[in-house]
Short mmCIF file of C-alpha atoms in Angstrom, two decimals:
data_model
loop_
_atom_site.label_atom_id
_atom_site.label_comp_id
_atom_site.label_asym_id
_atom_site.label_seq_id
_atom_site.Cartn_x
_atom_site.Cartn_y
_atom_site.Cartn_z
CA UNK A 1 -36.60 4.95 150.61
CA UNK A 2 -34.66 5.18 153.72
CA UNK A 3 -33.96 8.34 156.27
CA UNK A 4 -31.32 8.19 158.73
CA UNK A 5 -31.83 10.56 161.88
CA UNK A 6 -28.93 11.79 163.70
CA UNK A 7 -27.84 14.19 166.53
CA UNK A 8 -30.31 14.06 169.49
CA UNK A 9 -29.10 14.05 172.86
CA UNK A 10 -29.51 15.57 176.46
CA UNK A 11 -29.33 19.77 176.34
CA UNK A 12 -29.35 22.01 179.15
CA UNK A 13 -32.46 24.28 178.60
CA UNK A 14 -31.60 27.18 176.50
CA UNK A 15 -28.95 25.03 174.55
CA UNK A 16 -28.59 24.24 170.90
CA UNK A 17 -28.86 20.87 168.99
CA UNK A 18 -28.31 20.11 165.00
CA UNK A 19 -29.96 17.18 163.95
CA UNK A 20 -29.34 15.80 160.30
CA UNK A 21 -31.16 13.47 158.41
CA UNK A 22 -29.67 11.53 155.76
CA UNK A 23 -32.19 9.86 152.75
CA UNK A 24 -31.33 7.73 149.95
CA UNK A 25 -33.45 5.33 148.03
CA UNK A 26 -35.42 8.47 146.04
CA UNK A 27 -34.18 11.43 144.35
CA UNK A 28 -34.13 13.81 147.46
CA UNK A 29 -33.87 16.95 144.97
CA UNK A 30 -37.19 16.92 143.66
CA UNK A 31 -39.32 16.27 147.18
CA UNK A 32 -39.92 18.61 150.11
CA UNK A 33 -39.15 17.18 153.58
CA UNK A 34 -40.32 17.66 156.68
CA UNK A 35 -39.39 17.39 160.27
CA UNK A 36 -41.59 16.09 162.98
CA UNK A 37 -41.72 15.11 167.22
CA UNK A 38 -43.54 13.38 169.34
CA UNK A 39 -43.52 13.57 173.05
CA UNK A 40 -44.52 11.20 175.32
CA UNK A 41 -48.33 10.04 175.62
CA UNK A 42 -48.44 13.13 172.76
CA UNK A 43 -49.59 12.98 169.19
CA UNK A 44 -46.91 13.04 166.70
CA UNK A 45 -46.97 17.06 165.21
CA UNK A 46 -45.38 19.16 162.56
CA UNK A 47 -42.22 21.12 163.40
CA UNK A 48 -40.75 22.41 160.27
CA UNK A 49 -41.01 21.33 156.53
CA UNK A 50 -38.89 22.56 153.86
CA UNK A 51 -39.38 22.91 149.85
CA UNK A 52 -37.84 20.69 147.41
CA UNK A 53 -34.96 23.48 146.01
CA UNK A 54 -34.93 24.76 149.80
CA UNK A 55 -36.81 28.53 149.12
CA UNK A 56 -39.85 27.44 150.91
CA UNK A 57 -39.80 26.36 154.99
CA UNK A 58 -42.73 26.49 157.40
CA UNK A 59 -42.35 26.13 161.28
CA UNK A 60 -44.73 25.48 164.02
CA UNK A 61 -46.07 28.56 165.83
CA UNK A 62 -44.07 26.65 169.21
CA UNK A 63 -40.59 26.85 167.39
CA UNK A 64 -40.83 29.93 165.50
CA UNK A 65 -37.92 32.19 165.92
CA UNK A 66 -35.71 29.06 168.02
CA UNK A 67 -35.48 26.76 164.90
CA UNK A 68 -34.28 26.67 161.53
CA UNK A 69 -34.76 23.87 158.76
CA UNK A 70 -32.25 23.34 155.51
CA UNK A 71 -31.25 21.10 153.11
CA UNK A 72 -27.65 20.56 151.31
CA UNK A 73 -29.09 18.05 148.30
CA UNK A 74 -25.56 17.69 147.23
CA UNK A 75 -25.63 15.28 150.57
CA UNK A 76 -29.13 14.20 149.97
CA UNK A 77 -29.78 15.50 154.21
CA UNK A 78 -32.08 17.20 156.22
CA UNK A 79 -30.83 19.52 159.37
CA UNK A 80 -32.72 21.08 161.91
CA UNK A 81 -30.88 23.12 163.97
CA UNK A 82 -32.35 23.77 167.12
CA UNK A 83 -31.40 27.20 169.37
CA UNK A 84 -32.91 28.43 172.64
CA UNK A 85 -34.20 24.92 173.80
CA UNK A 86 -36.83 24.64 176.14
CA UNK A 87 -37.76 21.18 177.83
CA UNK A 88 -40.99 21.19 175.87
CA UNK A 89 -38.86 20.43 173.40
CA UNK A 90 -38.50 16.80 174.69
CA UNK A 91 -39.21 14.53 172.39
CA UNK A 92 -38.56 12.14 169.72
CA UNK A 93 -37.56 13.81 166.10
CA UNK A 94 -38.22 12.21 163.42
CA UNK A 95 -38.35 13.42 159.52
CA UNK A 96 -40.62 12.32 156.64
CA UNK A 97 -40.84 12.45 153.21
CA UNK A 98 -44.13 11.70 150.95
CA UNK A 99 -42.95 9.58 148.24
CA UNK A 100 -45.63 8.35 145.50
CA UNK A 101 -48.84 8.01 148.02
CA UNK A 102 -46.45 7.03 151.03
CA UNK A 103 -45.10 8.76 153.76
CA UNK A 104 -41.69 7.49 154.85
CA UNK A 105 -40.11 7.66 158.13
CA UNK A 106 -37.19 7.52 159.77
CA UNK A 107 -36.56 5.72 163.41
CA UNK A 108 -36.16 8.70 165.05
CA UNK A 109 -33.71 10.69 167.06
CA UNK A 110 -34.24 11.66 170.88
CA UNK A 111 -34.27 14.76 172.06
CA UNK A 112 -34.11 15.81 176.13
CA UNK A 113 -34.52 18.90 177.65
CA UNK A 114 -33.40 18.88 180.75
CA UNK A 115 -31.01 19.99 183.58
#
C-alpha cells in the first residue's frame, strides 16, 4: 500500500489549495479514505473522510463549509480542496487508508497559512 501526497504550499489567508493523493498497492475502489493534519506540538486530527463509491464524506466541525473531499477511482486519488484558508490551517496533511487491520499513511504534504 502506498499514498502519495501532493499540493501543499504557502497561501495567503483566505486562499485556496487542492491537494491530491495518489494510492496504489490496494484496490482503492472498495475502501473509504480519509484526510488528516497535524500542526505543530498538536495531535494528529480528522479533517475529512470520504466513502468508498464517494456518496458518503464527513468534515471536521473547523473546516465545515471551507473544504471539500472527492475521489476520481478511475485515478485511484484523493483531493481535498481547500477554500477560505485560515492560518489555523497550518499544518501537515496527510491521508490514510485502513487496509486489513492497518492504517496506512502517506509522508505528508505541508500546508502554511500565512502572509
Amino acid at each position: 500500500v502506498q499514498l502519495v501526497e501532493s499540493g501543499g504550499g504557502l497561501v495567503q489567508p483566505g486562499g485556496s489549495l487542492r491537494l491530491s493523493c495518489a494510492s496504489s498497492g490496494f484496490t482503492f475502489s472498495s475502501y473509504a479514505l480519509s484526510w488528516y493534519r497535524q500542526a505543530p506540538g498538536k495531535e494528529r486530527e480528522l479533517v475529512a473522510g470520504i466513502s468508498s463509491a464517494g456518496g458518503v464524506t464527513q468534515y471536521a466541525d473547523s473546516v465545515k463549509g471551507r473544504f471539500t473531499i472527492s475521489r476520481d477511482n478511475r485515478k485511484n486519488t484523493v483531493y481535498l480542496q481547500m477554500n477560505s484558508l485560515k492560518p489555523e490551517d497550518t499544518a501537515v496533511y496527510y491521508c490514510k487508508v485502513r487496509h486489513g487491520l492497518q492504517n496506512y499513511w502517506g509522508q505528508g504534504t505541508q500546508v502554511t497559512v500565512s502572509s
